[in-house]
Amino acid sequence: MAAFSGLSGVAGIAGLSTCASAQTDWPADWPADSLKAIARSRGLRFGSALGGQEPESQQRFGFADPAYRALIARECELLVHENEMKWQALRPSRDRFEFTRADAILQWAETQGLSTRGHTLLWQAPRWLPAWLNQLDFGSTPVKAAEAILREHIRTVTQRYGRRIMSWDVVNESVAHEDGELRANAFSPHLGTFGQVELAFRYAAEYAPHAELVYNDYMGMGRYFIKHRAGVLKLLDGLRKRDAPVHALGLQAHVGTSANGEWSGRGGEDEREWRRFLDEVTGMGLKLLITEFDVSDQHLLADTARRDTEVAAIGKAFLDITLSYRQLRDVLCWGMADAYSWLQVFGPRTDQLMKRGTPYDAHLQPKPLRQALAAALRAAPPR
Ligand code: 9MR
C-alpha cells in the first residue's frame, strides 16, 4: 500500500509511476474490452481528464507518463484538459494569452483520435480566476470594460480551437454550495452574478456556433446538495426564460462519502431526489453529461479490498441511476489512475493512505471501480 503524505507521498508515487512507465503496450492481463468500446455499444462516449504540469501544484499529472497516455488512448474517446484551458492557465495577464500547454495536450489527443471537450470559459469563483482579474480596476466605463474582457477571452479561446472543440463547459460552478446563491466575483458589480453567466453563453454561441454549450457544476445526490441543486435549477430556469443558448448540464459527479455519510447519498429518498432533479433538468429540454466522475474514499475504512469494493458500489449506484437517462451521452472520469488524481491533494485521508477513487491504481492496474464502470455502461439503455 502506497502512503500519500505531502512531499514524501509525492516521491513515493513518483517511484511507482516510473515502474508503470516502463510498460508501453497494453498488458495482456488488462481488460479485453475498452471502456470506450463498451460505451459505444450503447451509443455513449467515454473519456477522461488529462493534465500536464501545473506550476505550484502538489498534484501529479499524467501527461508526461507514456504508460498513462497509452491507458487513456486505449480506454477513452473523449478528453478534457484538467487545468490547461482555465483562465489561470491561459491568461498570465490582461493582455496576454498563453496556449502552449493547452495546445500540446490537444495535439496529442488528435494524434490518438480522441475528441476534446473544452473546460472552461468562465469559472465563476474568484479563487479560480487570475489574480490580475480579481484585482482589476475596471475604469470609468466598467460595464463596457467587463463585457469587453469576457468577450475577448471567449472569442480568442473558442476561435483559436474552432471545430477542434465541439463541446464547451462554458460556465463552471456559479452556484455556491452553502446557500444555492450565485457566486460574486470581479465581474459581478458590473455584469451581475447572473448576467455574466448569460453573457458567457451568448458569447460562446456567437463565436462557437458549432459547439455544445454546457453549464457544469458539482451538485450531486444526497441531502448535502439540497440547496446546491435548487440553485442550479433556478439558474438553468432563469437562462431558459431569457432564451440563453444553453444545451446541457454537466454533472461533475465527484461522488463519495463525507464524514457524516451525507455526501453521495445512497438509499431511497436520496435517489428519488436525484431523479427528481434530473427529471426537472431534462424537462427543460437540456441534455446531460457526466463530466468529472470519481469517488472520494476519504472517510472509508483503510482496508484496501473493502475500500475498493465500497468505492465501486458507491460509483455504480450513482452511474446506474444517472445513465438511465437517455439524454445523457457522454461519461468522463476526472482522471483514470489514482497516482494522478486531484483527490490525493484535495481532502487527503487522515491516515495518509493514497485515495483509491479512480478506475486504475498507482501501478495502472484496473480496480473494482473499473469493473463497476464497465458494468454500468453495459447496463445502460441504448441510445
Ligand atoms: O483537478 C483540478 C486540479 O488539478 C486543480 O488544481 C483545480 C483548480 O484549478 O481544479 C481541479 O479540477 C476541478 C475542475 O476544474 C472543476 N470541478 C472540480 C474539479 C476538482 O476540483
Coordinates of C-alpha atoms and ligand atoms in Angstrom, one line a residue:
M1 CA 0.0 0.0 0.0
A2 CA 1.5 3.3 -1.0
A3 CA 1.2 6.1 1.6
F4 CA 0.5 9.6 0.5
S5 CA 1.6 12.5 2.6
G6 CA 2.7 15.8 1.2
L7 CA 6.2 15.6 -0.4
S8 CA 7.2 12.2 0.8
G9 CA 4.0 10.9 -0.7
V10 CA 4.7 12.6 -3.9
A11 CA 8.1 10.9 -4.1
G12 CA 6.6 7.5 -3.3
I13 CA 4.1 7.9 -6.1
A14 CA 6.7 9.1 -8.5
G15 CA 8.6 5.8 -7.8
L16 CA 5.5 3.8 -8.6
S17 CA 4.9 5.7 -11.8
T18 CA 8.4 5.2 -13.1
C19 CA 7.8 1.5 -12.9
A20 CA 4.4 1.9 -14.7
S21 CA 6.1 4.0 -17.4
A22 CA 8.2 1.0 -18.4
Q23 CA 5.0 -0.6 -19.9
T24 CA 4.2 1.0 -23.2
D25 CA 2.0 -1.8 -24.6
W26 CA -1.5 -2.7 -23.4
P27 CA -0.6 -5.6 -20.9
A28 CA -2.2 -8.9 -21.8
D29 CA -3.9 -9.1 -18.5
W30 CA -5.7 -5.8 -18.8
P31 CA -9.4 -5.9 -19.6
A32 CA -10.2 -7.1 -23.1
D33 CA -13.0 -4.6 -23.9
S34 CA -12.1 -1.0 -23.6
L35 CA -14.5 1.3 -21.8
K36 CA -14.9 3.3 -25.0
A37 CA -15.9 0.2 -26.9
I38 CA -18.4 -0.8 -24.2
A39 CA -19.8 2.8 -24.1
R40 CA -20.1 2.9 -27.9
S41 CA -22.1 -0.3 -27.9
R42 CA -24.8 1.7 -26.0
G43 CA -24.5 4.8 -28.1
L44 CA -22.4 6.5 -25.3
R45 CA -19.0 8.0 -25.4
F46 CA -16.4 7.5 -22.6
G47 CA -13.5 9.7 -21.7
S48 CA -11.3 11.3 -19.1
A49 CA -9.5 14.4 -18.0
L50 CA -5.7 14.6 -18.6
G51 CA -3.4 17.2 -17.1
G52 CA 0.1 18.3 -17.7
Q53 CA 2.4 20.1 -15.3
E54 CA 0.8 22.8 -13.3
P55 CA 3.1 25.3 -11.6
E56 CA 3.0 25.3 -7.8
S57 CA 0.6 22.3 -7.6
Q58 CA 1.4 19.4 -5.3
Q59 CA -0.7 17.2 -7.6
R60 CA 1.0 14.9 -10.1
F61 CA -0.3 14.9 -13.7
G62 CA -0.1 12.1 -16.1
F63 CA 0.5 13.7 -19.5
A64 CA 4.3 13.2 -19.2
D65 CA 3.9 9.4 -18.5
P66 CA 3.7 7.3 -21.7
A67 CA 2.1 4.4 -20.0
Y68 CA -0.7 6.6 -18.6
R69 CA -1.2 8.2 -22.0
A70 CA -1.4 4.7 -23.6
L71 CA -4.0 3.8 -21.0
I72 CA -6.1 6.9 -21.8
A73 CA -5.8 6.3 -25.5
R74 CA -6.9 2.7 -25.1
E75 CA -9.9 3.4 -22.8
C76 CA -11.1 6.8 -24.0
E77 CA -12.5 8.5 -27.0
L78 CA -13.1 11.8 -25.2
L79 CA -10.6 14.0 -23.5
V80 CA -10.7 17.2 -21.4
H81 CA -7.8 19.3 -20.2
E82 CA -7.7 19.1 -16.4
N83 CA -6.4 22.6 -16.0
E84 CA -4.8 24.0 -19.1
M85 CA -7.8 25.7 -20.6
K86 CA -8.8 27.6 -17.5
W87 CA -8.3 31.4 -17.1
Q88 CA -5.4 30.8 -14.6
A89 CA -3.6 28.8 -17.2
L90 CA -4.4 30.7 -20.4
R91 CA -4.2 34.3 -19.0
P92 CA -1.0 35.2 -17.3
S93 CA -2.0 38.9 -17.7
R94 CA -4.8 41.0 -19.1
D95 CA -3.1 41.4 -22.5
R96 CA -1.6 38.0 -22.9
F97 CA -2.8 34.5 -23.8
E98 CA -0.6 31.5 -23.3
F99 CA -1.7 28.5 -25.2
T100 CA 1.4 26.3 -25.2
R101 CA 0.3 23.7 -22.6
A102 CA -3.3 23.5 -23.9
D103 CA -2.1 23.1 -27.4
A104 CA 0.3 20.2 -26.5
I105 CA -2.5 18.1 -25.0
L106 CA -5.0 18.9 -27.7
Q107 CA -2.4 17.9 -30.4
W108 CA -1.7 14.7 -28.6
A109 CA -5.4 13.9 -28.3
E110 CA -5.8 14.4 -32.1
T111 CA -3.0 12.1 -33.0
Q112 CA -4.8 9.4 -30.9
G113 CA -8.2 10.1 -32.5
L114 CA -9.7 11.5 -29.3
S115 CA -12.2 14.3 -29.3
T116 CA -11.5 17.1 -26.8
R117 CA -14.0 18.9 -24.7
G118 CA -13.2 22.4 -23.5
H119 CA -13.1 23.3 -19.8
T120 CA -13.8 26.1 -19.1
L121 CA -14.6 29.5 -20.5
L122 CA -15.6 31.0 -17.2
W123 CA -15.1 29.5 -13.7
Q124 CA -17.1 31.9 -11.6
A125 CA -15.4 31.6 -8.2
P126 CA -12.8 34.3 -7.7
R127 CA -10.4 31.6 -6.2
W128 CA -10.0 30.1 -9.7
L129 CA -9.8 33.3 -11.6
P130 CA -6.4 35.0 -12.2
A131 CA -5.2 37.5 -9.5
W132 CA -4.9 40.3 -12.1
L133 CA -8.6 40.0 -12.9
N134 CA -9.7 39.8 -9.2
Q135 CA -7.8 43.0 -8.6
L136 CA -8.6 44.8 -11.8
D137 CA -9.8 48.4 -11.8
F138 CA -12.5 48.4 -14.5
G139 CA -12.1 52.1 -15.1
S140 CA -14.7 54.8 -15.8
T141 CA -16.9 52.7 -18.0
P142 CA -16.8 49.4 -16.0
V143 CA -19.7 47.7 -17.7
K144 CA -18.2 48.1 -21.1
A145 CA -14.8 47.1 -19.8
A146 CA -16.1 44.0 -18.1
E147 CA -18.1 43.0 -21.2
A148 CA -15.0 43.5 -23.4
I149 CA -12.8 41.4 -21.2
L150 CA -15.2 38.5 -21.1
R151 CA -16.0 38.7 -24.8
E152 CA -12.3 38.9 -25.8
H153 CA -11.5 35.9 -23.7
I154 CA -14.3 33.7 -25.1
R155 CA -13.7 34.9 -28.6
T156 CA -10.0 34.3 -28.6
V157 CA -10.1 30.9 -27.0
T158 CA -13.1 29.5 -29.0
Q159 CA -11.8 30.9 -32.3
R160 CA -8.3 29.5 -31.7
Y161 CA -9.7 26.0 -31.5
G162 CA -12.7 26.3 -33.8
R163 CA -14.3 22.9 -34.6
R164 CA -11.5 21.1 -32.9
I165 CA -13.6 21.5 -29.7
M166 CA -17.2 20.6 -30.2
S167 CA -18.4 20.8 -26.6
W168 CA -17.5 23.6 -24.1
D169 CA -18.1 23.9 -20.3
V170 CA -19.0 27.5 -20.9
V171 CA -19.5 28.3 -17.3
N172 CA -18.3 26.3 -14.3
E173 CA -19.7 26.3 -10.7
S174 CA -21.7 29.5 -10.5
V175 CA -23.8 28.3 -7.7
A176 CA -22.4 28.5 -4.1
H177 CA -22.8 25.2 -2.4
E178 CA -23.6 26.6 1.0
D179 CA -26.7 28.6 0.1
G180 CA -27.5 28.0 -3.5
E181 CA -26.9 31.6 -4.4
L182 CA -24.8 32.7 -7.4
R183 CA -21.2 33.5 -6.6
A184 CA -19.9 37.0 -6.7
N185 CA -16.6 37.8 -8.5
A186 CA -14.8 40.7 -10.1
F187 CA -17.3 40.8 -12.9
S188 CA -20.4 40.8 -10.7
P189 CA -20.6 44.5 -9.7
H190 CA -20.7 45.4 -13.4
L191 CA -22.4 42.4 -15.1
G192 CA -24.2 40.8 -12.3
T193 CA -23.8 37.3 -11.0
F194 CA -26.5 36.0 -13.3
G195 CA -25.7 38.5 -16.1
Q196 CA -22.2 37.2 -16.6
V197 CA -23.4 33.6 -17.0
E198 CA -25.9 34.7 -19.6
L199 CA -23.4 36.8 -21.4
A200 CA -20.8 34.0 -21.4
F201 CA -23.3 31.7 -23.1
R202 CA -24.2 34.3 -25.6
Y203 CA -20.6 35.0 -26.5
A204 CA -19.9 31.3 -26.7
A205 CA -22.8 30.8 -29.1
E206 CA -21.6 33.7 -31.2
Y207 CA -18.0 32.5 -31.6
A208 CA -18.5 28.7 -31.4
P209 CA -21.9 28.2 -33.0
H210 CA -20.9 24.6 -33.9
A211 CA -20.4 23.6 -30.2
E212 CA -22.5 22.1 -27.5
L213 CA -22.7 24.7 -24.7
V214 CA -22.7 23.2 -21.2
Y215 CA -23.2 24.6 -17.7
N216 CA -21.0 22.4 -15.4
D217 CA -21.4 22.1 -11.6
Y218 CA -20.9 19.6 -8.7
M219 CA -24.4 19.4 -7.2
G220 CA -24.9 15.7 -6.5
M221 CA -27.1 13.2 -4.8
G222 CA -27.9 13.4 -1.1
R223 CA -29.1 15.9 1.4
Y224 CA -25.8 17.6 1.4
F225 CA -26.6 19.1 -2.0
I226 CA -30.2 20.2 -1.5
K227 CA -29.5 23.9 -1.7
H228 CA -27.0 23.4 -4.5
R229 CA -29.4 21.5 -6.7
A230 CA -32.1 24.1 -6.1
G231 CA -29.7 26.9 -7.0
V232 CA -28.7 25.1 -10.2
L233 CA -32.3 24.6 -11.2
K234 CA -33.1 28.3 -10.6
L235 CA -30.1 29.3 -12.7
L236 CA -31.0 27.0 -15.6
D237 CA -34.6 28.1 -15.4
G238 CA -33.5 31.8 -15.5
L239 CA -31.3 31.1 -18.5
R240 CA -34.1 29.3 -20.3
K241 CA -36.6 32.1 -19.6
R242 CA -34.2 34.5 -21.3
D243 CA -33.6 32.2 -24.2
A244 CA -29.9 31.9 -23.4
P245 CA -28.2 29.3 -25.6
V246 CA -27.5 26.5 -23.0
H247 CA -27.7 23.0 -24.3
A248 CA -26.7 20.7 -21.5
L249 CA -26.0 20.4 -17.8
G250 CA -22.6 18.9 -16.9
L251 CA -22.9 16.6 -13.8
Q252 CA -19.4 16.7 -12.4
A253 CA -20.1 13.5 -10.3
H254 CA -17.4 13.7 -7.7
V255 CA -19.3 11.2 -5.6
G256 CA -18.2 9.6 -2.3
T257 CA -18.7 9.8 1.4
S258 CA -18.3 12.7 3.7
A259 CA -17.6 12.4 7.4
N260 CA -21.3 12.3 8.3
G261 CA -22.1 9.9 5.4
E262 CA -24.1 12.5 3.6
W263 CA -22.0 13.3 0.6
S264 CA -23.0 10.8 -2.1
G265 CA -26.4 9.8 -0.9
R266 CA -27.5 6.2 -1.3
G267 CA -30.8 4.9 -0.4
G268 CA -34.4 5.6 -1.3
E269 CA -35.1 9.2 -0.6
D270 CA -31.7 10.5 -1.8
E271 CA -32.1 8.6 -5.1
R272 CA -35.6 9.8 -5.6
E273 CA -34.5 13.4 -5.1
W274 CA -31.7 12.9 -7.6
R275 CA -34.1 11.6 -10.2
R276 CA -36.5 14.5 -9.5
F277 CA -33.6 16.8 -10.1
L278 CA -32.6 15.1 -13.4
D279 CA -36.2 15.0 -14.4
E280 CA -36.5 18.7 -14.0
V281 CA -33.3 19.4 -15.9
T282 CA -34.3 17.2 -18.8
G283 CA -37.8 18.6 -18.6
M284 CA -36.3 21.9 -19.5
G285 CA -35.1 20.3 -22.8
L286 CA -31.5 20.1 -21.6
K287 CA -29.1 17.2 -22.3
L288 CA -26.9 15.7 -19.6
L289 CA -23.2 14.8 -19.4
I290 CA -21.2 13.2 -16.6
T291 CA -18.1 15.4 -16.8
E292 CA -15.8 14.6 -13.9
F293 CA -16.7 11.2 -12.3
D294 CA -14.6 9.9 -9.4
V295 CA -15.3 8.5 -5.9
S296 CA -13.9 10.1 -2.8
D297 CA -12.9 7.4 -0.2
Q298 CA -11.7 9.9 2.3
H299 CA -13.9 8.5 5.1
L300 CA -13.9 4.9 4.2
L301 CA -12.0 2.3 6.3
A302 CA -8.4 1.7 5.4
D303 CA -8.5 -2.0 4.3
T304 CA -7.8 -1.9 0.5
A305 CA -10.1 -4.7 -0.6
R306 CA -13.1 -3.5 1.3
R307 CA -12.4 0.1 0.3
D308 CA -12.2 -0.8 -3.3
T309 CA -15.5 -2.7 -3.1
E310 CA -17.2 0.2 -1.4
V311 CA -15.9 2.7 -3.8
A312 CA -17.1 0.6 -6.7
A313 CA -20.6 0.2 -5.1
I314 CA -20.9 4.0 -4.5
G315 CA -19.9 4.7 -8.1
K316 CA -22.1 2.1 -9.6
A317 CA -25.2 3.2 -7.6
F318 CA -24.7 6.7 -9.0
L319 CA -24.0 5.6 -12.5
D320 CA -26.9 3.2 -12.7
I321 CA -29.4 5.9 -12.0
T322 CA -27.8 8.6 -14.0
L323 CA -27.1 6.5 -17.1
S324 CA -30.7 5.5 -17.2
Y325 CA -31.4 9.0 -18.7
R326 CA -31.1 8.7 -22.5
Q327 CA -30.5 12.4 -22.7
L328 CA -27.0 11.6 -21.3
R329 CA -24.5 10.6 -24.0
D330 CA -21.0 11.4 -22.6
V331 CA -19.3 10.0 -19.5
L332 CA -15.9 11.3 -18.4
C333 CA -13.8 10.4 -15.4
W334 CA -11.7 13.1 -13.7
G335 CA -8.5 11.1 -14.3
M336 CA -8.1 7.3 -14.8
A337 CA -5.4 6.4 -12.2
D338 CA -5.0 7.2 -8.5
A339 CA -1.4 8.5 -8.8
Y340 CA -2.6 11.3 -11.0
S341 CA -5.9 12.2 -9.2
W342 CA -6.7 15.6 -7.6
L343 CA -8.2 13.6 -4.8
Q344 CA -4.7 12.9 -3.4
V345 CA -4.2 16.7 -2.8
F346 CA -7.7 18.0 -2.0
G347 CA -9.1 16.4 1.2
P348 CA -6.4 13.8 1.8
R349 CA -7.2 10.9 4.2
T350 CA -6.2 11.3 7.8
D351 CA -4.3 8.0 7.7
Q352 CA -2.4 9.4 4.7
L353 CA -3.1 6.4 2.6
M354 CA -3.4 7.0 -1.1
K355 CA -7.1 7.6 -2.1
R356 CA -8.5 5.0 -4.5
G357 CA -11.2 6.9 -6.3
T358 CA -10.3 6.3 -9.9
P359 CA -10.6 3.2 -12.1
Y360 CA -6.9 2.3 -12.0
D361 CA -4.4 2.2 -9.2
A362 CA -1.0 3.8 -8.9
H363 CA 0.6 0.9 -10.9
L364 CA -2.0 1.4 -13.6
Q365 CA -3.8 -1.8 -12.7
P366 CA -7.6 -1.9 -13.0
K367 CA -9.6 -2.0 -9.8
P368 CA -13.2 -2.8 -9.0
L369 CA -14.3 0.7 -9.9
R370 CA -13.2 0.0 -13.4
Q371 CA -15.4 -3.1 -13.4
A372 CA -18.3 -1.1 -12.0
L373 CA -17.9 1.5 -14.8
A374 CA -17.9 -1.3 -17.4
A375 CA -20.9 -2.9 -15.9
A376 CA -22.8 0.3 -15.6
L377 CA -22.0 1.3 -19.2
R378 CA -23.1 -2.2 -20.4
A379 CA -26.3 -2.0 -18.5
A380 CA -27.2 1.5 -19.8
P381 CA -30.2 1.6 -22.1
P382 CA -29.1 2.0 -25.7
R383 CA -29.2 5.5 -27.1
Ligands
9MR1 O1 -8.3 18.6 -10.8 C1 -8.1 20.0 -10.8 C2 -6.9 20.4 -10.0 O2 -5.7 19.9 -10.5 C3 -6.8 22.0 -10.0 O3 -5.8 22.4 -9.1 C4 -8.1 22.6 -9.5 C5 -8.1 24.1 -9.7 O4 -7.9 24.5 -11.0 O5 -9.2 22.1 -10.4 C6 -9.3 20.7 -10.4 O6 -10.4 20.4 -11.2 C7 -11.7 20.8 -10.9 C8 -12.5 21.2 -12.1 O7 -11.7 22.1 -12.9 C9 -13.8 21.7 -11.8 N1 -14.6 20.8 -11.0 C10 -13.9 20.3 -9.8 C11 -12.5 19.7 -10.2 C12 -11.8 19.1 -9.0 O8 -11.5 20.1 -8.0

